[in-house]
CSV table of C-alpha atoms and ligand atoms in Angstrom, one decimal:
chain,number,residue,atom,x,y,z
A,1,UNK,CA,133.9,172.8,-36.6
A,2,UNK,CA,131.2,173.9,-34.8
A,3,UNK,CA,129.2,172.0,-32.8
A,4,UNK,CA,125.8,172.7,-33.0
A,5,UNK,CA,122.8,172.7,-29.9
A,6,UNK,CA,121.3,169.4,-29.2
A,7,UNK,CA,118.0,168.7,-31.0
A,8,UNK,CA,115.5,166.5,-29.0
A,9,UNK,CA,114.0,163.8,-31.2
A,10,UNK,CA,110.4,162.4,-30.9
A,11,UNK,CA,110.9,158.8,-31.3
A,12,UNK,CA,107.2,158.3,-32.3
A,13,UNK,CA,106.9,160.5,-35.1
A,14,UNK,CA,110.6,162.0,-35.9
A,15,UNK,CA,109.1,165.7,-34.7
A,16,UNK,CA,112.3,168.0,-33.6
A,17,UNK,CA,112.7,170.4,-30.8
A,18,UNK,CA,115.2,172.7,-29.4
A,19,UNK,CA,114.3,171.9,-26.2
A,20,UNK,CA,112.9,168.8,-24.3
A,21,UNK,CA,109.5,168.0,-24.0
A,22,UNK,CA,107.5,165.8,-21.8
A,23,UNK,CA,104.7,165.4,-24.4
A,24,UNK,CA,105.7,166.0,-28.1
A,25,UNK,CA,103.6,168.5,-29.1
A,26,UNK,CA,103.3,167.2,-32.7
A,27,UNK,CA,102.0,163.8,-32.1
A,28,UNK,CA,101.1,163.8,-28.7
A,29,UNK,CA,103.1,160.8,-27.6
A,30,UNK,CA,104.5,161.4,-23.7
A,31,UNK,CA,108.4,161.1,-23.2
A,32,UNK,CA,109.0,160.2,-26.4
A,33,UNK,CA,111.8,163.1,-26.7
A,34,UNK,CA,115.4,161.9,-26.7
A,35,UNK,CA,118.6,164.1,-27.3
A,36,UNK,CA,120.2,163.5,-31.0
A,37,UNK,CA,123.3,165.0,-32.2
A,38,UNK,CA,122.9,168.1,-34.4
A,39,UNK,CA,123.4,168.4,-38.1
A,40,UNK,CA,127.2,169.4,-37.6
A,41,UNK,CA,129.4,167.7,-40.1
A,42,UNK,CA,132.6,169.4,-42.0
A,43,UNK,CA,132.0,173.0,-43.3
A,44,UNK,CA,132.4,173.2,-47.2
A,45,UNK,CA,133.1,176.1,-49.4
A,46,UNK,CA,130.4,177.2,-52.1
A,47,UNK,CA,132.3,176.2,-55.7
A,48,UNK,CA,131.3,177.6,-59.3
A,49,UNK,CA,129.6,175.0,-61.0
A,50,UNK,CA,131.6,175.2,-63.7
A,51,UNK,CA,134.5,173.7,-61.6
A,52,UNK,CA,132.8,170.9,-60.6
A,53,UNK,CA,134.1,167.5,-62.2
A,54,UNK,CA,133.2,164.3,-61.9
A,55,UNK,CA,129.6,164.2,-62.1
A,56,UNK,CA,128.7,161.3,-64.5
A,57,UNK,CA,125.4,160.4,-66.0
A,58,UNK,CA,126.6,156.8,-66.3
A,59,UNK,CA,124.2,154.0,-65.1
A,60,UNK,CA,125.2,150.3,-63.8
A,61,UNK,CA,122.4,147.8,-65.1
A,62,UNK,CA,121.4,146.0,-61.9
A,63,UNK,CA,121.2,142.7,-64.2
A,64,UNK,CA,117.3,143.0,-64.0
A,65,UNK,CA,115.7,144.8,-66.6
A,66,UNK,CA,112.5,145.4,-65.0
A,67,UNK,CA,114.1,147.0,-61.9
A,68,UNK,CA,116.3,149.1,-64.6
A,69,UNK,CA,113.6,150.2,-66.2
A,70,UNK,CA,111.6,151.6,-62.9
A,71,UNK,CA,115.0,153.3,-62.1
A,72,UNK,CA,114.9,155.1,-65.6
A,73,UNK,CA,117.6,153.4,-67.1
A,74,UNK,CA,119.9,151.4,-64.8
A,75,UNK,CA,121.5,152.3,-61.0
A,76,UNK,CA,122.9,155.8,-60.6
A,77,UNK,CA,126.4,155.0,-58.9
A,78,UNK,CA,126.2,156.4,-55.8
A,79,UNK,CA,122.4,156.4,-55.3
A,80,UNK,CA,120.5,155.3,-52.2
A,81,UNK,CA,117.4,153.6,-52.9
A,82,UNK,CA,114.9,152.4,-50.5
A,83,UNK,CA,112.6,149.2,-51.2
A,84,UNK,CA,109.3,149.0,-49.2
A,85,UNK,CA,106.7,147.0,-49.2
A,86,UNK,CA,104.9,144.6,-47.1
A,87,UNK,CA,106.5,141.5,-45.4
A,88,UNK,CA,106.7,138.4,-47.8
A,89,UNK,CA,106.0,140.3,-50.8
A,90,UNK,CA,109.4,139.2,-52.1
A,91,UNK,CA,111.9,141.9,-51.3
A,92,UNK,CA,114.7,140.2,-50.2
A,93,UNK,CA,114.0,137.7,-52.9
A,94,UNK,CA,114.3,140.7,-55.4
A,95,UNK,CA,117.6,142.3,-54.0
A,96,UNK,CA,119.3,139.1,-53.7
A,97,UNK,CA,118.7,138.6,-57.8
A,98,UNK,CA,120.0,142.1,-58.4
A,99,UNK,CA,123.3,140.9,-55.8
A,100,UNK,CA,123.9,137.8,-57.6
A,101,UNK,CA,123.7,139.4,-60.8
A,102,UNK,CA,126.0,142.3,-60.4
A,103,UNK,CA,128.3,140.1,-58.1
A,104,UNK,CA,129.2,138.6,-61.8
A,105,UNK,CA,131.4,141.9,-62.5
A,106,UNK,CA,132.1,143.0,-59.0
A,107,UNK,CA,132.1,142.3,-55.4
A,108,UNK,CA,128.7,143.0,-53.7
A,109,UNK,CA,127.8,143.1,-50.1
A,110,UNK,CA,124.7,141.8,-48.9
A,111,UNK,CA,123.7,142.5,-45.2
A,112,UNK,CA,120.9,140.9,-43.3
A,113,UNK,CA,119.2,141.6,-40.3
A,114,UNK,CA,116.6,139.4,-40.5
A,115,UNK,CA,117.7,135.9,-41.9
A,116,UNK,CA,120.8,133.6,-40.7
A,117,UNK,CA,123.5,132.5,-43.3
A,118,UNK,CA,121.9,129.3,-43.4
A,119,UNK,CA,118.8,131.0,-44.4
A,120,UNK,CA,120.1,133.1,-47.1
A,121,UNK,CA,122.1,130.2,-48.3
A,122,UNK,CA,118.9,128.2,-48.7
A,123,UNK,CA,117.5,131.4,-50.4
A,124,UNK,CA,120.2,131.6,-52.9
A,125,UNK,CA,120.1,128.1,-53.8
A,126,UNK,CA,116.8,128.1,-54.7
A,127,UNK,CA,117.7,131.3,-56.7
A,128,UNK,CA,120.4,129.4,-58.3
A,129,UNK,CA,122.7,132.0,-56.9
A,130,UNK,CA,126.3,131.3,-56.5
A,131,UNK,CA,129.7,132.9,-56.8
A,132,UNK,CA,132.5,134.5,-54.6
A,133,UNK,CA,132.1,138.1,-55.0
A,134,UNK,CA,128.5,138.1,-53.7
A,135,UNK,CA,129.8,138.5,-49.7
A,136,UNK,CA,126.5,137.7,-47.1
A,137,UNK,CA,126.8,139.0,-43.4
A,138,UNK,CA,123.8,138.1,-41.1
A,139,UNK,CA,124.3,141.4,-38.7
A,140,UNK,CA,122.5,143.9,-37.1
A,141,UNK,CA,125.3,146.5,-34.8
A,142,UNK,CA,126.8,148.2,-37.6
A,143,UNK,CA,129.6,149.2,-35.4
A,144,UNK,CA,132.0,146.8,-37.1
A,145,UNK,CA,130.6,147.4,-40.8
A,146,UNK,CA,133.1,150.4,-41.4
A,147,UNK,CA,136.2,148.2,-41.2
A,148,UNK,CA,134.6,145.5,-43.2
A,149,UNK,CA,133.6,148.1,-45.8
A,150,UNK,CA,137.0,149.1,-46.2
A,151,UNK,CA,138.3,145.5,-46.6
A,152,UNK,CA,135.7,144.6,-49.2
A,153,UNK,CA,135.3,147.7,-51.0
A,154,UNK,CA,131.8,146.1,-52.5
A,155,UNK,CA,130.4,148.0,-55.9
A,156,UNK,CA,127.1,147.7,-54.6
A,157,UNK,CA,125.5,147.2,-50.9
A,158,UNK,CA,122.0,145.9,-49.9
A,159,UNK,CA,120.8,146.4,-46.3
A,160,UNK,CA,118.0,144.2,-45.7
A,161,UNK,CA,116.5,145.8,-43.2
A,162,UNK,CA,116.5,149.5,-42.0
A,163,UNK,CA,114.5,148.5,-39.2
A,164,UNK,CA,116.7,146.1,-37.9
A,165,UNK,CA,120.1,147.9,-38.0
A,166,UNK,CA,121.4,149.8,-35.2
A,167,UNK,CA,124.7,151.9,-34.5
A,168,UNK,CA,126.1,151.1,-31.0
A,169,UNK,CA,126.9,155.0,-30.0
A,170,UNK,CA,123.0,155.7,-30.5
A,171,UNK,CA,121.3,154.9,-27.5
A,172,UNK,CA,118.0,153.5,-28.9
A,173,UNK,CA,116.4,150.2,-30.2
A,174,UNK,CA,116.7,149.2,-33.9
A,175,UNK,CA,113.6,150.9,-35.8
A,176,UNK,CA,113.4,153.9,-33.8
A,177,UNK,CA,113.6,157.2,-35.2
A,178,UNK,CA,117.2,157.9,-34.1
A,179,UNK,CA,118.5,154.9,-35.3
A,180,UNK,CA,116.7,154.8,-38.6
A,181,UNK,CA,118.2,158.6,-39.4
A,182,UNK,CA,121.8,157.5,-38.4
A,183,UNK,CA,121.9,154.5,-40.3
A,184,UNK,CA,119.9,156.3,-43.4
A,185,UNK,CA,122.5,159.3,-43.3
A,186,UNK,CA,125.6,156.9,-42.9
A,187,UNK,CA,124.6,155.3,-45.9
A,188,UNK,CA,123.7,158.2,-47.6
A,189,UNK,CA,127.0,159.7,-46.8
A,190,UNK,CA,128.8,156.5,-48.0
A,191,UNK,CA,126.9,156.5,-51.3
A,192,UNK,CA,127.6,159.6,-52.3
A,193,UNK,CA,131.5,159.8,-51.3
A,194,UNK,CA,132.3,156.2,-52.7
A,195,UNK,CA,129.8,156.7,-55.7
A,196,UNK,CA,128.7,153.2,-54.7
A,197,UNK,CA,124.8,152.4,-55.0
A,198,UNK,CA,123.2,151.0,-51.7
A,199,UNK,CA,119.8,149.6,-51.2
A,200,UNK,CA,118.0,149.9,-48.3
A,201,UNK,CA,115.2,147.4,-47.3
A,202,UNK,CA,112.4,149.0,-45.7
A,203,UNK,CA,109.1,147.4,-44.0
A,204,UNK,CA,105.9,149.1,-44.7
A,205,UNK,CA,103.3,149.1,-42.0
A,206,UNK,CA,99.2,147.8,-42.1
A,207,UNK,CA,98.0,151.3,-43.5
A,208,UNK,CA,100.8,151.3,-46.2
A,209,UNK,CA,103.3,153.8,-45.0
A,210,UNK,CA,107.1,153.2,-44.6
A,211,UNK,CA,107.7,152.1,-41.2
A,212,UNK,CA,109.6,154.6,-39.5
A,213,UNK,CA,109.9,158.0,-40.2
A,214,UNK,CA,109.0,159.9,-43.3
A,215,UNK,CA,112.7,161.4,-43.1
A,216,UNK,CA,114.1,158.5,-44.9
A,217,UNK,CA,111.8,158.9,-47.7
A,218,UNK,CA,113.3,162.6,-47.7
A,219,UNK,CA,117.0,161.6,-47.4
A,220,UNK,CA,117.2,158.9,-50.2
A,221,UNK,CA,117.2,159.5,-53.9
A,222,UNK,CA,115.2,156.9,-55.0
A,223,UNK,CA,112.0,155.1,-53.2
A,224,UNK,CA,110.3,152.2,-54.9
A,225,UNK,CA,107.5,150.2,-53.6
A,226,UNK,CA,107.3,146.5,-54.3
A,227,UNK,CA,103.3,145.6,-54.1
A,228,UNK,CA,101.2,142.6,-54.8
A,229,UNK,CA,98.7,140.5,-53.7
A,230,UNK,CA,100.1,137.5,-51.3
A,231,UNK,CA,97.7,135.3,-52.7
A,232,UNK,CA,98.9,135.8,-56.5
A,233,UNK,CA,102.2,135.6,-58.0
A,234,UNK,CA,102.4,139.0,-59.8
A,235,UNK,CA,104.3,141.8,-58.1
A,236,UNK,CA,104.3,145.5,-59.1
A,237,UNK,CA,107.4,147.6,-58.9
A,238,UNK,CA,106.6,151.3,-59.0
A,239,UNK,CA,108.9,154.3,-58.1
A,240,UNK,CA,107.4,157.1,-55.9
A,241,UNK,CA,110.4,159.1,-55.7
A,242,UNK,CA,113.6,159.0,-57.8
A,243,UNK,CA,116.0,161.8,-58.4
A,244,UNK,CA,117.3,160.5,-61.7
A,245,UNK,CA,114.1,159.5,-63.6
A,246,UNK,CA,110.9,159.9,-63.8
A,247,UNK,CA,107.8,158.5,-61.4
A,248,UNK,CA,105.8,156.8,-63.8
A,249,UNK,CA,107.4,153.6,-65.0
A,250,UNK,CA,106.3,150.5,-63.6
A,251,UNK,CA,108.0,146.8,-63.2
A,252,UNK,CA,106.0,143.7,-63.5
A,253,UNK,CA,107.5,140.4,-61.9
A,254,UNK,CA,105.9,137.1,-61.3
A,255,UNK,CA,106.7,135.0,-58.2
A,256,UNK,CA,107.7,131.7,-59.2
A,257,UNK,CA,109.6,128.8,-57.5
A,258,UNK,CA,113.0,129.5,-58.7
A,259,UNK,CA,112.6,133.2,-57.9
A,260,UNK,CA,111.1,136.3,-59.5
A,261,UNK,CA,110.7,136.5,-63.1
A,262,UNK,CA,110.2,139.4,-65.2
A,263,UNK,CA,106.9,139.9,-67.2
A,264,UNK,CA,107.9,141.6,-70.2
A,265,UNK,CA,104.4,141.9,-71.7
A,266,UNK,CA,101.9,142.1,-68.8
A,267,UNK,CA,98.9,142.3,-70.9
A,268,UNK,CA,98.9,138.9,-72.3
A,269,UNK,CA,99.1,137.2,-68.9
A,270,UNK,CA,96.6,139.1,-67.3
A,271,UNK,CA,93.8,138.5,-69.9
A,272,UNK,CA,94.9,135.4,-71.5
A,273,UNK,CA,93.2,133.3,-68.8
A,274,UNK,CA,89.9,135.3,-69.3
A,275,UNK,CA,86.6,133.3,-70.1
A,276,UNK,CA,85.1,133.8,-73.4
A,277,UNK,CA,81.7,134.5,-73.4
A,278,UNK,CA,81.1,134.4,-69.9
A,279,UNK,CA,78.4,137.3,-68.6
A,280,UNK,CA,80.3,139.7,-66.1
A,281,UNK,CA,83.7,139.9,-67.9
A,282,UNK,CA,85.2,143.0,-69.5
A,283,UNK,CA,88.3,144.3,-70.4
A,284,UNK,CA,89.9,147.6,-69.4
A,285,UNK,CA,93.0,149.3,-70.6
A,286,UNK,CA,94.3,150.4,-67.3
A,287,UNK,CA,97.4,152.7,-67.1
A,288,UNK,CA,100.3,151.7,-64.6
A,289,UNK,CA,102.3,154.8,-64.3
A,290,UNK,CA,103.1,155.4,-68.1
A,291,UNK,CA,102.5,151.8,-68.9
A,292,UNK,CA,99.3,150.7,-70.2
A,293,UNK,CA,98.4,147.2,-69.0
A,294,UNK,CA,95.2,145.2,-70.3
A,295,UNK,CA,93.5,143.9,-66.9
A,296,UNK,CA,90.3,141.9,-66.9
A,297,UNK,CA,87.4,143.1,-64.4
A,298,UNK,CA,85.2,140.6,-63.2
A,299,UNK,CA,81.5,141.0,-61.6
A,300,UNK,CA,79.0,139.0,-60.2
A,301,UNK,CA,75.4,139.6,-59.3
A,302,UNK,CA,73.0,137.5,-57.8
A,303,UNK,CA,69.8,137.9,-55.5
A,304,UNK,CA,70.9,138.2,-52.1
A,305,UNK,CA,69.5,135.1,-50.2
A,306,UNK,CA,70.3,136.7,-46.5
A,307,UNK,CA,68.3,139.9,-45.7
A,308,UNK,CA,71.6,141.9,-45.8
A,309,UNK,CA,72.8,142.1,-49.8
A,310,UNK,CA,76.5,141.7,-49.7
A,311,UNK,CA,79.1,143.9,-51.1
A,312,UNK,CA,82.9,142.2,-51.9
A,313,UNK,CA,85.5,143.7,-53.9
A,314,UNK,CA,89.1,143.4,-54.4
A,315,UNK,CA,90.9,145.2,-56.0
A,316,UNK,CA,89.0,148.5,-56.4
A,317,UNK,CA,87.2,150.8,-54.0
A,318,UNK,CA,83.8,149.4,-52.5
A,319,UNK,CA,82.4,152.8,-52.3
A,320,UNK,CA,83.0,153.6,-56.0
A,321,UNK,CA,81.2,150.3,-56.9
A,322,UNK,CA,78.3,151.1,-54.7
A,323,UNK,CA,78.1,154.3,-56.7
A,324,UNK,CA,78.0,152.6,-60.0
A,325,UNK,CA,75.5,150.4,-58.6
A,326,UNK,CA,73.4,153.3,-58.3
A,327,UNK,CA,73.9,154.9,-61.0
A,328,UNK,CA,72.6,151.5,-63.1
A,329,UNK,CA,69.5,151.5,-60.7
A,330,UNK,CA,68.5,155.1,-61.2
A,331,UNK,CA,69.7,156.0,-65.2
A,332,UNK,CA,69.3,152.8,-66.6
A,333,UNK,CA,66.6,150.9,-64.2
A,334,UNK,CA,68.4,148.0,-63.1
A,335,UNK,CA,66.9,147.1,-59.7
A,336,UNK,CA,70.7,146.1,-58.4
A,337,UNK,CA,69.6,146.9,-54.7
A,338,UNK,CA,68.8,143.9,-53.7
A,339,UNK,CA,71.5,142.0,-55.5
A,340,UNK,CA,74.7,140.5,-54.0
A,341,UNK,CA,77.6,142.2,-55.9
A,342,UNK,CA,81.2,141.0,-56.0
A,343,UNK,CA,84.0,142.6,-58.3
A,344,UNK,CA,87.3,141.5,-58.5
A,345,UNK,CA,90.4,142.7,-60.8
A,346,UNK,CA,91.9,139.5,-62.2
A,347,UNK,CA,95.6,138.7,-60.8
A,348,UNK,CA,95.1,140.9,-58.0
A,349,UNK,CA,95.8,144.0,-59.6
A,350,UNK,CA,94.6,146.8,-58.2
A,351,UNK,CA,92.8,150.1,-60.0
A,352,UNK,CA,92.5,153.6,-58.6
A,353,UNK,CA,91.7,155.0,-61.7
A,354,UNK,CA,88.1,156.6,-62.6
A,355,UNK,CA,88.8,155.4,-66.0
A,356,UNK,CA,88.0,152.0,-64.7
A,357,UNK,CA,84.2,153.1,-64.1
A,358,UNK,CA,83.1,152.1,-67.3
A,359,UNK,CA,84.3,148.6,-67.5
A,360,UNK,CA,83.2,147.7,-63.8
A,361,UNK,CA,80.0,149.1,-64.9
A,362,UNK,CA,79.6,147.2,-67.7
A,363,UNK,CA,81.0,143.9,-66.1
A,364,UNK,CA,78.0,144.6,-63.2
A,365,UNK,CA,74.9,145.3,-66.0
A,366,UNK,CA,76.5,142.2,-68.3
A,367,UNK,CA,76.5,139.9,-64.7
A,368,UNK,CA,73.0,141.6,-64.2
A,369,UNK,CA,71.3,140.6,-67.5
A,370,UNK,CA,73.2,137.2,-67.9
A,371,UNK,CA,74.7,138.6,-71.3
A,372,UNK,CA,78.3,138.3,-72.0
A,373,UNK,CA,80.0,141.5,-73.5
A,374,UNK,CA,81.8,140.7,-77.1
A,375,UNK,CA,85.1,139.4,-76.9
A,376,UNK,CA,86.6,142.2,-79.0
A,377,UNK,CA,86.0,145.0,-76.6
A,378,UNK,CA,87.6,147.4,-74.4
A,379,UNK,CA,85.7,149.6,-72.1
A,380,UNK,CA,87.6,153.1,-70.9
A,381,UNK,CA,85.7,155.9,-69.1
A,382,UNK,CA,84.6,158.0,-66.3
A,383,UNK,CA,81.1,157.9,-65.2
A,384,UNK,CA,79.4,160.5,-63.6
A,385,UNK,CA,76.5,161.0,-61.1
A,386,UNK,CA,74.1,161.8,-63.8
A,387,UNK,CA,75.1,158.8,-66.0
A,388,UNK,CA,77.1,161.0,-68.4
A,389,UNK,CA,80.5,159.5,-69.4
A,390,UNK,CA,83.3,161.3,-69.1
A,391,UNK,CA,87.0,161.0,-70.8
A,392,UNK,CA,90.2,160.1,-69.4
A,393,UNK,CA,93.6,160.6,-70.1
A,394,UNK,CA,96.0,158.8,-72.3
A,395,UNK,CA,93.7,157.0,-74.5
A,396,UNK,CA,96.4,156.9,-77.5
A,397,UNK,CA,98.8,154.7,-75.2
A,398,UNK,CA,96.1,152.6,-73.8
A,399,UNK,CA,94.5,152.0,-77.8
A,400,UNK,CA,97.7,151.3,-78.7
A,401,UNK,CA,97.9,148.6,-75.7
A,402,UNK,CA,94.5,147.2,-76.9
A,403,UNK,CA,95.3,146.8,-80.5
A,404,UNK,CA,98.8,145.1,-80.1
A,405,UNK,CA,96.7,142.8,-78.0
A,406,UNK,CA,94.5,142.1,-80.8
A,407,UNK,CA,91.2,143.6,-79.3
A,408,UNK,CA,89.1,145.3,-82.2
A,409,UNK,CA,86.2,147.7,-80.4
A,410,UNK,CA,86.7,150.4,-77.8
A,411,UNK,CA,83.8,151.7,-76.0
A,412,UNK,CA,84.8,155.3,-75.1
A,413,UNK,CA,83.1,158.7,-73.9
A,414,UNK,CA,82.1,160.9,-76.7
A,415,UNK,CA,83.8,163.4,-77.9
A,416,UNK,CA,87.1,162.0,-77.3
A,417,UNK,CA,89.4,162.6,-80.0
A,418,UNK,CA,91.8,159.4,-80.6
A,419,UNK,CA,93.9,157.8,-83.3
A,420,UNK,CA,93.7,154.2,-83.7
A,421,UNK,CA,93.4,151.4,-86.2
A,422,UNK,CA,90.5,150.3,-83.6
A,423,UNK,CA,86.5,150.8,-84.2
A,424,UNK,CA,85.7,153.4,-81.5
A,425,UNK,CA,82.2,153.7,-80.3
A,426,UNK,CA,81.7,157.0,-78.9
A,427,UNK,CA,78.8,156.9,-76.1
A,428,UNK,CA,77.4,160.2,-74.4
A,429,UNK,CA,75.8,158.4,-71.3
A,430,UNK,CA,75.4,155.0,-69.2
A,431,UNK,CA,72.0,154.4,-71.1
A,432,UNK,CA,73.6,154.3,-74.4
A,433,UNK,CA,76.3,152.1,-73.3
A,434,UNK,CA,73.4,149.7,-72.1
A,435,UNK,CA,71.5,150.2,-75.0
A,436,UNK,CA,74.7,149.7,-77.5
A,437,UNK,CA,75.5,146.9,-75.5
A,438,UNK,CA,72.5,144.8,-74.6
A,439,UNK,CA,69.3,145.5,-76.9
A,440,UNK,CA,68.5,142.7,-79.0
A,441,UNK,CA,68.7,144.6,-82.4
A,442,UNK,CA,72.4,146.0,-81.6
B,1,TYD,P1,110.8,137.6,-49.1
B,1,TYD,O1,111.4,137.8,-50.4
B,1,TYD,O2,111.7,136.9,-48.1
B,1,TYD,O3,109.8,138.7,-49.2
B,1,TYD,P2,110.2,140.2,-48.2
B,1,TYD,O4,111.8,140.3,-48.3
B,1,TYD,O5,109.9,141.2,-48.7
B,1,TYD,O6,109.4,139.9,-46.8
B,1,TYD,O7,110.0,136.7,-50.4
B,1,TYD,C1,109.0,135.6,-49.4
B,1,TYD,C2,107.9,134.7,-50.0
B,1,TYD,O8,108.2,134.7,-51.4
B,1,TYD,C3,107.9,133.5,-49.3
B,1,TYD,O9,106.3,133.6,-49.1
B,1,TYD,C4,108.1,132.5,-50.2
B,1,TYD,C5,108.2,133.2,-51.8
B,1,TYD,N1,109.4,132.8,-52.4
B,1,TYD,C6,108.9,132.3,-53.8
B,1,TYD,O10,108.0,131.8,-53.8
B,1,TYD,N2,110.0,131.6,-54.7
B,1,TYD,C7,111.2,131.8,-54.4
B,1,TYD,O11,111.7,131.5,-55.6
B,1,TYD,C8,111.7,132.6,-53.3
B,1,TYD,C9,112.7,132.8,-52.8
B,1,TYD,C10,110.5,133.2,-52.6
B,2,MG,MG1,112.8,140.2,-46.3
């Protein structure tokens, strides 16, 4: 076996160099380069694709339907899955539930580097998980793991979290680029060689990236993000990368006192608490990946009492809200400039689609004029700077969901073609929208 030359690896950013550098030429960090072993590994011969056997299309149910949906129909044996998310969002809870559910059939190993066995037991009790095939291990030094895996032959492995694990033969601290690479590659090889699915938990930094190098994202088969607002119970599981399925499906959960519950029909929950006949509330058929979900957009405008008007938004980009206010002012003559503006998406959902412009604008106008929008209505469309309304994708699916939820009227940009049982009101501009919604003759 040919030994490759040593590489040097930046501990800050993962940049690789064949010679040692005092300062990383990628990120500029000083003294961050350390030697790492080259790729190496056994040399294998190319093979005709017809000779390859044993490739299976089989999927293992994870015991959680919403997770199976996000993975594209269950776990692929031999896949390495990274689950990222903010601390406290529920990653450990989700994976302990998966472990508990799957241990009903075969041995599962849950390795925690973050919690003691006592803490794991308490969590398991809270989740009503028991059973001898769920084996737990509180450990951060993976040197001893090989033997354990040999004895136990688990059918599923969960590593919580990759940032806490280390191999003793690598001279750097847990969470460093070298350790993360090594631990990641170890489980990649293990999962591929044994045909065992492995979940890695990864923490996310404040700016929303996975802590540690991007390397990890390239290495694994699937990257799932668990998102939600700490102050609300809803959680969305989204796939960012999936070698075995689409990246468009999302799973919706609710964190309850006994763990995560699946939410098979999120639209009903997000709009069921909405106030009737209250100014400032609008319903938007949002697309979360390939899944239409109805959400409520709430706006409150009130005259500023202190010098500087307040702009507070939750779940939407405040710059988009400022833009829409300027459009309301210039194109519809609503003097919103000296108003405090609060805009919120109920349930802690985050909206990024331009299609949410129209419901945001409708909710703001409704609050400004103190006139409620009709109850049976959805709004969907992008708003341009001249006040023109632009069409948005996937209207058929959005309207189907709205119809299913009993809404009957859709305010949409003109020139969009949809097949629906709902009454469609085509609108060219913001002026037409305001006219339609609030003129007293209407
Ligand atoms: P956890 O799974 O520890 O988050 P992570 O691993 O992503 O850091 O979730 C912790 C939060 O979930 C904590 O605030 C308590 C809450 N929780 C419940 O509300 N119900 C439960 O049954 C459990 C186990 C946790
Ligand atoms: Mg955790």
